[in-house]
Structure formats: C-alpha cells, structure tokens
Amino acid sequence: MKVTDHFKKAKGKTLLSFEILPPLKGGSMESIFKILDALMEFKPPFVDVTYHREEFIYKKRPSGYYEKTAIRKRPGTVGICAAIMHRYGVDAVPHLICGGFSVEETENALIDLNFLGINNVLALRGDARQFEDKFVPEENGHKYASDLVKQVVAMNQGHYLDLNIQHGEPTDFCVGIAGYPEKHFEAPNLEMDLHYTKMKMDAGAHYIVTQMFFDNRHYFDYVERCRAAGIDAPIVPGLKPITKRYQLTSIPRKFYINFPDDLVKAVMSAKDDDAVRQIGMEWCIAQSRELKAAGVPCLHYYTMSDFELVQTIAKSVL
Ligand code: FAD
C-alpha cells in the first residue's frame, strides 16, 4: 500500500514509522530483524530503509603509496526492503538517490522495485562524496531530486527511457521527498529552498519527510510556509533523540540543524552520557507529544543504532 494511502486510511490518527540503516557490509539480516521485531508492536505502516552510495577509502600499499578504492559500506537496501515486506507484511520505503546512478541504472532499479511489489520510494539527491566539495552527478545521471521525481512519475505513466517501448507497463510508485525546516545547507535561504521543494511537488511527488529538528517551532513554521507556497501534501516530521554530549556538535555539522538553548544547557550540565540519553529521550517524547497533539500524519523516527531508546519513546507517545 502507498504511504499516502496509509495516511488517508488513518483518518487523522497519527501513525508511527521508522527509518533504519542497512547493516555494515559483513553484518547480518538478523540485526535488522532484531530492531524491527522490537518495533512491530507500534504497528508501523511503513519502514524506510536508507541508501548509501560508495565511499572512497585509501589503502596503504607495500610500496608506501596509498591506493584510492571505492567501496559501499552499507549495501542491501532493496534486499532489506523485500525481506521486511515478506516477514512483517509491512510496506518498505527504499531511499533512492541520484548520486552514483545514471538515468538508465535508476530505471533498472525502479523496475526491480516494481517487480518486487515495492511501490513506495523516497526520492533524494544524495550528498557529495567524501573528499568532494560538492555533489557531482553521474554521467547521464540526475543533478537534483526533482529530476529523479520526474523520472519516477514518467514510469508511472508507462514512459521508459527507450522510446521504442510503445506501451510500457506503468509503475505505480508513491513518491516521497526530503524537506528541510531549517533549510538545506546549500540553499541561499529558506525561500529558495522552498521554491525547489515546490518544484519537486509539482514534478509529481506525493509527500514530504523532514530532516530532523529539535525545536517544533521549526516544523510548524515550515508547514505554514509550505502551505502558503501552495504545497498541500502531507509533511511528516523526522525525529531523532540525542544520546551523547558530542552530538551537540556532530549533528549540526552533519545535518545542518540548530539545537534550542534549553536542550543545549541541559545536555551541557548532564553528569554523564546516561544522563544525556535520559534528557534526549524526554526531549524527544515532549516533541512527539506536541506534534501528535497538533495532528501530524505520522511521527517518523530515525532509529540509527539505538532502537531501544526509540522503542521507549514510541511507548510514551502511543
Ligand atoms: P534536492 O531536492 O535536489 O536539493 C539539493 C539542493 O539543491 C538544495 O539546496 C536545493 O535547494 C537545491 N536545488 C534543488 N533543485 C534545484 C535546482 N533546480 N536548481 C538549483 N538548486 C536546486 N542521503 C542519502 O545518501 N541516502 C539516504 O538514504 C538519505 N535519506 C534521507 C532522508 C531524509 C528524510 C532526508 C531529509 C535526507 C536524506 N538524505 C539521504 C540526505 C540527502 O540526500 C541530502 O540532504 C542531500 O544533500 C539533498 O537531497 P535532496 O533530495 O533534498 O536534494
């Protein structure tokens, strides 16, 4: 079932959903099942699975020179999605990125998903590769997520890249996109970022999932600005509890978000990381409850590696 149909079916009730990461290469599917077995009690209508493109590593050769090698540390997104649907009967939402894909490879990936019965995707651009200062699309690949959305929508209309395919089987993907309440870091301002988000919606996207935020005012303002810009699709808030003091600097560096003063002060005065975890949990519960009371369609938790904490949070907001 499509993500947006789950929202319609819920008739205003706030759903809970989760994002998981594929295990590091060499890891097992059991580690994913362990997380999801624990989270199934919340009846998530869908589970997102992130996509991780190749990274460069430098290996020292006996000669003393370093060799640059590309490796994918977390492969398996599509396999995990298929396994989730098979084991739990829950919809899986694979993240699909522009980076590293030519348009033909994207088309082939979408065909695989369609044949597996996966009819949801979160369409993203992806970040710049490690050691590159800006995002570089693949040769004959998409530069922006809006172009990827257009390709998925074209396939939904039966249009494939090969123009000789006259009556191509239309796919039926529900397309989510990313939104940034505190703006995407490359955008000159929130207004321009919203302009491009609207472009993704006009290209045919169906809903938005936001970057994490720690101050609900950012989300509420963002929704208001989206509505004023003519975006009336569901906007799903993405939430993550802070668990370690160092995240006060690592999260803004990686995700370009700000922490509210009260949270910073509380974390700074915590005696150890156990206390930080407790503060992060209580903060996330308070955020979740307020968002739920405001009638958001879904609370979407970035589980990262700490699913037990997310489990405790979800229990408190049910
Ligand atoms: P876009 O919408 O293409 O926007 C990128 C930038 O370009 C923005 O600054 C935008 O304002 C600007 N822009 C857009 N269109 C145009 C245009 N036509 N002309 C000029 N400027 C334009 N990354 C992964 O690699 N794997 C994942 O699984 C993953 N999951 C994510 C899930 C969520 C919910 C979120 C919020 C992010 C996720 N990301 C993931 C990170 C994402 O790939 C990065 O944030 C990336 O830098 C931007 O992706 P986007 O889809 O928002 O890009």
XYZ file of N, CA, C and O in Angstrom, residues 53-212:
640
model
N 25.614 5.319 -0.837
C 26.433 5.147 -2.037
C 27.868 4.799 -1.659
O 28.223 4.779 -0.482
N 28.681 4.565 -2.672
C 30.063 4.162 -2.402
C 30.852 5.308 -1.765
O 30.539 6.475 -1.965
N 31.823 4.942 -0.975
C 32.728 5.931 -0.385
C 34.139 5.587 -0.828
O 34.418 4.439 -1.182
N 35.008 6.579 -0.757
C 36.404 6.296 -1.084
C 37.182 5.993 0.187
O 37.003 6.653 1.205
N 38.023 4.986 0.110
C 38.972 4.767 1.203
C 40.379 4.709 0.604
O 40.540 4.434 -0.588
N 41.350 4.994 1.439
C 42.737 4.963 0.974
C 43.464 3.812 1.651
O 43.539 3.757 2.875
N 43.954 2.852 0.823
C 44.663 1.693 1.379
C 46.145 1.853 1.124
O 46.561 2.166 0.000
N 46.936 1.602 2.189
C 48.382 1.728 2.025
C 48.932 0.485 1.333
O 48.644 -0.641 1.737
N 49.680 0.688 0.255
C 50.306 -0.406 -0.491
C 51.701 -0.676 0.079
O 52.295 0.204 0.726
N 52.251 -1.912 -0.167
C 53.607 -2.211 0.341
C 54.628 -1.174 -0.129
O 55.607 -0.877 0.565
N 54.402 -0.584 -1.307
C 55.333 0.424 -1.837
C 55.332 1.697 -1.001
O 56.197 2.550 -1.143
N 54.321 1.828 -0.125
C 54.217 3.046 0.677
C 53.202 4.022 0.106
O 52.757 4.939 0.792
N 52.821 3.806 -1.166
C 51.806 4.679 -1.767
C 50.420 4.277 -1.282
O 50.197 3.131 -0.906
N 49.505 5.236 -1.350
C 48.117 4.944 -0.976
C 47.287 4.724 -2.239
O 47.451 5.439 -3.223
N 46.433 3.716 -2.183
C 45.565 3.450 -3.327
C 44.135 3.869 -2.959
O 43.632 3.497 -1.901
N 43.519 4.632 -3.870
C 42.140 5.091 -3.618
C 41.179 4.011 -4.127
O 41.247 3.622 -5.299
N 40.312 3.519 -3.237
C 39.370 2.466 -3.639
C 37.956 2.900 -3.263
O 37.742 3.479 -2.200
N 37.004 2.598 -4.143
C 35.603 2.906 -3.839
C 34.944 1.661 -3.248
O 35.039 0.577 -3.822
N 34.313 1.819 -2.078
C 33.582 0.680 -1.505
C 32.209 1.146 -1.023
O 32.034 2.298 -0.649
N 31.262 0.224 -1.044
C 29.955 0.528 -0.449
C 29.900 -0.166 0.902
O 29.925 -1.379 0.986
N 29.833 0.661 1.958
C 29.901 0.082 3.304
C 28.566 -0.497 3.749
O 28.522 -1.379 4.590
N 27.476 0.070 3.231
C 26.153 -0.406 3.663
C 25.293 -0.727 2.439
O 24.360 0.029 2.105
N 25.609 -1.815 1.728
C 24.741 -2.194 0.618
C 23.487 -2.881 1.159
O 23.360 -3.063 2.366
N 22.579 -3.250 0.277
C 21.479 -4.137 0.694
C 20.121 -3.488 0.853
O 19.190 -4.146 1.319
N 19.989 -2.206 0.476
C 18.704 -1.506 0.698
C 17.507 -2.272 0.095
O 16.496 -2.489 0.777
N 17.645 -2.681 -1.155
C 16.497 -3.314 -1.827
C 16.190 -4.680 -1.205
O 15.022 -5.014 -0.952
N 17.259 -5.441 -0.924
C 17.060 -6.763 -0.306
C 16.371 -6.639 1.048
O 15.470 -7.413 1.377
N 16.783 -5.648 1.822
C 16.175 -5.451 3.151
C 14.696 -5.088 2.995
O 13.838 -5.588 3.727
N 14.411 -4.226 2.011
C 13.003 -3.838 1.793
C 12.157 -5.067 1.458
O 11.058 -5.251 2.008
N 12.671 -5.898 0.573
C 11.907 -7.095 0.187
C 11.723 -8.005 1.403
O 10.631 -8.549 1.628
N 12.780 -8.143 2.206
C 12.702 -9.020 3.392
C 11.687 -8.477 4.402
O 10.942 -9.245 5.015
N 11.645 -7.157 4.562
C 10.692 -6.541 5.515
C 9.263 -6.834 5.069
O 8.403 -7.242 5.866
N 9.014 -6.637 3.791
C 7.643 -6.847 3.303
C 7.238 -8.308 3.467
O 6.108 -8.624 3.809
N 8.196 -9.200 3.201
C 7.916 -10.631 3.268
C 7.692 -11.076 4.720
O 6.745 -11.791 5.027
N 8.544 -10.621 5.613
C 8.494 -11.120 7.008
C 7.376 -10.471 7.830
O 6.733 -11.129 8.635
N 7.177 -9.164 7.633
C 6.237 -8.462 8.522
C 4.940 -8.049 7.830
O 4.012 -7.580 8.480
N 4.926 -8.134 6.503
C 3.750 -7.646 5.771
C 3.579 -6.153 5.950
O 2.470 -5.619 5.921
N 4.703 -5.466 6.144
C 4.687 -4.013 6.336
C 5.316 -3.383 5.093
O 6.265 -3.934 4.534
N 4.800 -2.240 4.678
C 5.380 -1.612 3.491
C 6.773 -1.082 3.772
O 7.036 -0.519 4.846
N 7.635 -1.251 2.798
C 9.008 -0.761 2.923
C 9.190 0.387 1.944
O 8.655 0.363 0.832
N 9.922 1.389 2.379
C 10.192 2.549 1.519
C 11.703 2.651 1.300
O 12.433 3.138 2.168
N 12.175 2.161 0.157
C 13.609 2.304 -0.109
C 13.932 3.741 -0.458
O 13.148 4.413 -1.141
N 15.053 4.220 0.023
C 15.525 5.533 -0.402
C 16.278 5.340 -1.710
O 17.066 4.399 -1.856
N 16.006 6.213 -2.641
C 16.631 6.125 -3.963
C 17.339 7.449 -4.188
O 16.721 8.506 -4.017
N 18.616 7.401 -4.540
C 19.344 8.669 -4.681
C 19.814 8.869 -6.126
O 19.892 7.915 -6.905
N 20.125 10.118 -6.438
C 20.655 10.424 -7.778
C 22.133 10.033 -7.848
O 22.593 9.529 -8.874
N 22.867 10.296 -6.764
C 24.318 10.102 -6.758
C 24.716 8.678 -7.093
O 24.219 7.737 -6.484
N 25.603 8.525 -8.051
C 26.111 7.197 -8.392
C 25.257 6.442 -9.393
O 25.604 5.335 -9.792
N 24.139 7.034 -9.799
C 23.238 6.354 -10.740
C 23.132 7.135 -12.046
O 22.875 8.352 -12.019
N 23.270 6.433 -13.179
C 22.877 7.046 -14.449
C 21.349 6.908 -14.532
O 20.757 6.134 -13.771
N 20.738 7.611 -15.456
C 19.265 7.510 -15.548
C 18.831 6.088 -15.899
O 17.797 5.611 -15.450
N 19.661 5.401 -16.678
C 19.318 4.013 -17.029
C 19.402 3.105 -15.806
O 18.527 2.252 -15.594
N 20.435 3.299 -14.992
C 20.544 2.487 -13.764
C 19.371 2.777 -12.825
O 18.864 1.892 -12.152
N 18.948 4.033 -12.801
C 17.777 4.387 -11.976
C 16.547 3.646 -12.492
O 15.774 3.072 -11.712
N 16.395 3.659 -13.809
C 15.229 2.969 -14.391
C 15.262 1.484 -14.032
O 14.249 0.910 -13.621
N 16.436 0.881 -14.145
C 16.537 -0.554 -13.833
C 16.253 -0.822 -12.353
O 15.611 -1.820 -12.013
N 16.713 0.075 -11.496
C 16.444 -0.087 -10.060
C 14.936 -0.007 -9.809
O 14.368 -0.787 -9.023
N 14.275 0.918 -10.485
C 12.823 1.073 -10.300
C 12.076 -0.158 -10.829
O 11.064 -0.578 -10.254
N 12.586 -0.733 -11.908
C 11.958 -1.957 -12.437
C 12.084 -3.081 -11.409
O 11.120 -3.796 -11.127
N 13.264 -3.210 -10.792
C 13.445 -4.237 -9.749
C 12.443 -4.028 -8.615
O 11.791 -4.964 -8.166
N 12.317 -2.780 -8.168
C 11.393 -2.493 -7.056
C 9.967 -2.831 -7.456
O 9.218 -3.452 -6.691
N 9.599 -2.436 -8.666
C 8.244 -2.694 -9.139
C 7.966 -4.194 -9.178
O 6.927 -4.655 -8.705
N 8.925 -4.963 -9.685
C 8.728 -6.416 -9.780
C 8.666 -7.060 -8.394
O 8.056 -8.099 -8.209
N 9.308 -6.429 -7.419
C 9.261 -6.968 -6.049
C 7.975 -6.569 -5.315
O 7.756 -6.954 -4.171
N 7.168 -5.757 -5.962
C 5.921 -5.306 -5.322
C 6.130 -4.150 -4.373
O 5.289 -3.862 -3.523
N 7.280 -3.478 -4.500
C 7.559 -2.306 -3.651
C 7.083 -1.073 -4.415
O 7.617 -0.771 -5.493
N 6.077 -0.394 -3.902
C 5.550 0.738 -4.692
C 5.622 2.069 -3.935
O 4.798 2.949 -4.105
N 6.650 2.175 -3.101
C 6.964 3.450 -2.443
C 8.453 3.710 -2.619
O 9.256 2.768 -2.515
N 8.814 4.965 -2.842
C 10.244 5.347 -2.828
C 10.374 6.744 -2.226
O 9.474 7.571 -2.364
N 11.491 6.970 -1.558
C 11.824 8.325 -1.125
C 12.918 8.803 -2.083
O 14.006 8.227 -2.124
N 12.581 9.813 -2.887
C 13.485 10.259 -3.959
C 14.381 11.390 -3.467
O 13.899 12.456 -3.073
N 15.680 11.146 -3.501
C 16.650 12.087 -2.922
C 17.796 12.328 -3.895
O 18.065 11.499 -4.760
N 18.483 13.424 -3.662
C 19.667 13.658 -4.487
C 20.880 12.904 -3.964
O 21.664 12.339 -4.710
N 21.022 12.864 -2.643
C 22.252 12.325 -2.040
C 23.234 13.459 -1.813
O 23.070 14.561 -2.344
N 24.229 13.177 -0.987
C 25.237 14.201 -0.669
C 26.459 14.054 -1.557
O 26.604 13.065 -2.271
N 27.338 15.034 -1.444
C 28.626 14.936 -2.125
C 29.380 13.736 -1.561
O 29.206 13.383 -0.395
N 30.193 13.117 -2.413
C 31.016 12.020 -1.909
C 32.076 12.557 -0.968
O 32.469 13.730 -1.090
N 32.505 11.653 -0.059
C 33.601 12.024 0.841
C 34.757 12.562 -0.003
O 35.031 12.007 -1.083
N 35.403 13.568 0.453
C 36.546 14.201 -0.217
C 36.164 14.990 -1.467
O 37.023 15.430 -2.219
N 34.861 15.137 -1.754
C 34.449 16.019 -2.848
C 33.716 17.185 -2.224
O 32.926 16.990 -1.291
N 33.956 18.395 -2.727
C 33.371 19.533 -2.023
C 31.959 19.866 -2.489
O 31.271 20.667 -1.875
N 31.523 19.238 -3.585
C 30.119 19.442 -3.964
C 29.571 18.188 -4.638
O 30.354 17.339 -5.082
N 28.262 18.113 -4.687
C 27.626 16.954 -5.295
C 27.921 16.938 -6.795
O 27.687 17.932 -7.493
N 28.405 15.800 -7.271
C 28.673 15.659 -8.711
C 27.796 14.522 -9.232
O 27.936 13.377 -8.787
N 26.877 14.842 -10.148
C 26.029 13.751 -10.647
C 26.828 12.787 -11.507
O 27.870 13.144 -12.051
N 26.342 11.584 -11.612
C 26.937 10.585 -12.505
C 26.800 11.085 -13.941
O 25.904 11.872 -14.233
N 27.674 10.616 -14.823
C 27.499 10.981 -16.228
C 26.130 10.455 -16.650
O 25.806 9.288 -16.395
N 25.341 11.286 -17.250
C 23.963 10.920 -17.600
C 23.143 10.518 -16.370
O 22.289 9.634 -16.438
N 23.408 11.184 -15.264
C 22.611 10.952 -14.061
C 21.892 12.243 -13.676
O 22.123 13.290 -14.278
N 21.035 12.173 -12.688
C 20.267 13.355 -12.287
C 21.075 14.271 -11.380
O 21.800 13.815 -10.502
N 20.846 15.569 -11.582
C 21.548 16.566 -10.774
C 20.756 16.918 -9.517
O 21.319 17.254 -8.481
N 19.439 16.891 -9.616
C 18.572 17.266 -8.494
C 17.497 16.200 -8.280
O 17.098 15.508 -9.224
N 17.003 16.147 -7.057
C 15.952 15.175 -6.740
C 14.715 15.398 -7.609
O 14.006 14.447 -7.941
N 14.450 16.662 -7.997
C 13.254 16.924 -8.823
C 13.327 16.154 -10.151
O 12.312 15.698 -10.667
N 14.558 15.992 -10.686
C 14.704 15.235 -11.945
C 14.408 13.751 -11.717
O 13.826 13.076 -12.574
N 14.810 13.275 -10.548
C 14.526 11.868 -10.204
C 13.016 11.666 -10.047
O 12.453 10.677 -10.528
N 12.364 12.626 -9.393
C 10.904 12.531 -9.224
C 10.244 12.454 -10.609
O 9.365 11.626 -10.857
N 10.732 13.308 -11.518
C 10.146 13.319 -12.881
C 10.286 11.954 -13.549
O 9.370 11.489 -14.216
N 11.432 11.316 -13.345
C 11.638 10.009 -13.978
C 10.674 8.964 -13.405
O 10.094 8.171 -14.143
N 10.487 8.989 -12.089
C 9.574 8.007 -11.472
C 8.142 8.260 -11.973
O 7.420 7.320 -12.333
N 7.780 9.536 -12.034
C 6.419 9.874 -12.471
C 6.212 9.471 -13.937
O 5.149 8.971 -14.311
N 7.253 9.639 -14.762
C 7.144 9.226 -16.173
C 6.907 7.714 -16.255
O 6.067 7.244 -17.032
N 7.622 6.957 -15.405
C 7.408 5.500 -15.424
C 6.011 5.149 -14.939
O 5.410 4.181 -15.401
N 5.503 5.944 -14.007
C 4.112 5.716 -13.550
C 3.115 5.923 -14.700
O 1.990 5.449 -14.647
N 3.585 6.653 -15.730
C 2.707 6.863 -16.896
C 3.078 5.913 -18.036
O 2.614 6.074 -19.164
N 3.970 4.968 -17.733
C 4.355 3.979 -18.746
C 5.443 4.464 -19.692
O 5.700 3.829 -20.711
N 6.109 5.592 -19.364
C 7.165 6.100 -20.241
C 8.526 5.632 -19.747
O 8.957 6.006 -18.660
N 9.173 4.838 -20.563
C 10.519 4.358 -20.249
C 11.517 5.145 -21.099
O 11.124 5.883 -22.018
N 12.808 4.992 -20.775
C 13.815 5.790 -21.487
C 13.906 5.403 -22.956
O 14.110 6.242 -23.814
N 13.752 4.112 -23.235
C 13.821 3.635 -24.608
C 12.513 4.001 -25.318
O 11.452 3.446 -25.022
N 12.627 4.942 -26.242
C 11.402 5.436 -26.887
C 10.744 4.387 -27.777
O 9.609 4.555 -28.220
N 11.480 3.293 -28.044
C 10.861 2.212 -28.841
C 9.834 1.436 -28.022
O 9.050 0.677 -28.558
N 9.899 1.605 -26.681
C 8.893 0.922 -25.847
C 7.602 1.740 -25.957
O 7.485 2.831 -25.405
N 6.664 1.184 -26.705
C 5.439 1.936 -27.030
C 4.391 1.876 -25.915
O 3.796 2.862 -25.556
N 4.167 0.683 -25.427
C 3.109 0.541 -24.406
C 3.709 -0.053 -23.141
O 3.350 -1.152 -22.723
N 4.645 0.684 -22.563
C 5.329 0.195 -21.359
C 4.345 0.031 -20.212
O 3.393 0.806 -20.087
N 4.610 -0.975 -19.390
C 3.768 -1.217 -18.212
C 3.930 -0.026 -17.262
O 5.050 0.265 -16.815
N 2.854 0.685 -16.932
C 3.027 1.789 -15.971
C 3.338 1.248 -14.576
O 2.732 0.271 -14.152
N 4.294 1.863 -13.901
C 4.529 1.525 -12.497
C 3.533 2.331 -11.661
O 2.748 3.111 -12.212
N 3.565 2.137 -10.351
C 2.571 2.827 -9.519
C 3.232 3.283 -8.213
O 2.772 2.951 -7.120
N 4.314 4.019 -8.366
C 5.070 4.422 -7.178
C 4.464 5.639 -6.492
O 4.060 6.600 -7.156
N 4.438 5.563 -5.168
C 4.151 6.734 -4.352
C 5.521 7.345 -4.029
O 6.425 6.634 -3.577
N 5.667 8.636 -4.284
C 6.999 9.252 -4.191
C 7.071 10.252 -3.038
O 6.343 11.256 -3.029
N 7.955 9.982 -2.117
C 8.232 10.936 -1.043
C 9.481 11.723 -1.381
O 10.310 11.279 -2.183
N 9.607 12.889 -0.769
C 10.818 13.705 -0.959
C 11.264 14.256 0.400
O 10.502 14.224 1.368
N 12.476 14.801 0.424
C 13.002 15.384 1.666
C 12.644 16.867 1.750
O 12.602 17.564 0.735
N 12.395 17.332 2.991
C 12.159 18.755 3.237
C 12.995 19.189 4.436
O 13.308 18.371 5.310
N 13.336 20.454 4.471
C 14.294 20.944 5.477
C 13.721 22.146 6.222
O 13.833 23.285 5.757
N 13.118 21.910 7.408
C 12.542 23.026 8.170
C 13.559 24.129 8.467
O 13.192 25.295 8.577
N 14.841 23.757 8.604
C 15.866 24.784 8.863
C 16.680 25.063 7.605
O 17.788 25.546 7.692
N 16.167 24.709 6.468
C 16.703 24.861 5.112
C 17.823 23.874 4.813
O 18.573 23.484 5.704
N 17.920 23.502 3.543
C 19.034 22.658 3.107
C 20.296 23.516 3.101
O 20.268 24.681 2.700
N 21.402 22.936 3.511
C 22.602 23.751 3.750
C 23.130 24.454 2.495
O 23.806 25.461 2.595
N 22.819 23.953 1.331
C 23.348 24.607 0.118
C 22.443 25.739 -0.372
O 22.862 26.532 -1.207
N 21.219 25.783 0.116
C 20.276 26.791 -0.388
C 20.622 28.160 0.181
O 20.994 28.268 1.354
N 20.526 29.222 -0.630
C 20.868 30.552 -0.124
C 19.962 31.013 1.013
O 20.398 31.716 1.915
N 18.704 30.612 0.973
C 17.792 30.903 2.085
C 16.609 29.943 2.024
O 16.472 29.164 1.064
N 15.780 29.990 3.060
C 14.666 29.044 3.142
C 13.678 29.249 1.989
O 13.077 28.304 1.483
N 13.542 30.496 1.564
C 12.608 30.814 0.487
C 12.988 30.061 -0.799
O 12.143 29.450 -1.458
N 14.288 30.112 -1.143
C 14.751 29.435 -2.354
C 14.629 27.920 -2.191
O 14.257 27.207 -3.128
N 14.932 27.456 -0.994
C 14.841 26.018 -0.759
C 13.393 25.551 -0.937
O 13.124 24.511 -1.547
N 12.467 26.360 -0.425
C 11.041 26.038 -0.581
C 10.619 26.070 -2.044
O 9.808 25.260 -2.486
N 11.213 27.008 -2.771
C 10.919 27.098 -4.205
C 11.274 25.769 -4.889
O 10.502 25.231 -5.687
N 12.448 25.215 -4.511
C 12.862 23.954 -5.132
C 12.072 22.764 -4.578
O 11.866 21.775 -5.267
N 11.641 22.889 -3.340
C 10.791 21.814 -2.788
C 9.459 21.796 -3.534
O 8.937 20.735 -3.891
N 8.946 22.989 -3.819
C 7.686 23.091 -4.580
C 7.886 22.475 -5.974
O 6.993 21.808 -6.514
N 9.088 22.678 -6.519
C 9.392 22.113 -7.831
C 9.289 20.584 -7.790
O 8.775 19.950 -8.701
N 9.754 19.998 -6.663
C 9.673 18.528 -6.526
C 8.206 18.097 -6.429
O 7.813 17.085 -6.987
N 7.420 18.895 -5.711
C 5.998 18.550 -5.591
C 5.303 18.697 -6.944
O 4.523 17.834 -7.345
N 5.627 19.785 -7.654
C 4.998 19.997 -8.964
C 5.412 18.917 -9.967
O 4.684 18.626 -10.917
N 6.601 18.341 -9.723
C 7.051 17.255 -10.613
C 6.253 15.975 -10.349
O 6.325 15.028 -11.122
N 5.507 15.951 -9.235
C 4.629 14.804 -9.007
C 4.873 14.048 -7.707
O 4.318 12.960 -7.518
N 5.692 14.624 -6.799
C 5.900 13.945 -5.511
C 4.604 13.982 -4.698
O 3.759 14.857 -4.906
N 4.478 13.016 -3.781
C 3.208 12.886 -3.049
C 3.261 13.333 -1.592
O 2.234 13.628 -0.997
N 4.430 13.292 -0.995
C 4.531 13.704 0.413
C 5.974 14.089 0.732
O 6.891 13.827 -0.057
N 6.138 14.730 1.891
C 7.461 15.210 2.314
C 7.823 14.571 3.655
O 6.963 14.449 4.530
N 9.070 14.176 3.822
C 9.586 13.779 5.138
C 10.656 14.798 5.501
O 11.531 15.104 4.689
N 10.593 15.317 6.709
C 11.542 16.387 7.048
C 12.855 15.854 7.619
O 12.913 14.761 8.185
N 13.843 16.686 7.469
C 15.098 16.499 8.200
C 14.777 16.573 9.695
O 13.779 17.179 10.095
N 15.599 15.969 10.528
C 15.367 16.050 11.976
C 15.411 17.511 12.446
O 16.076 18.354 11.821
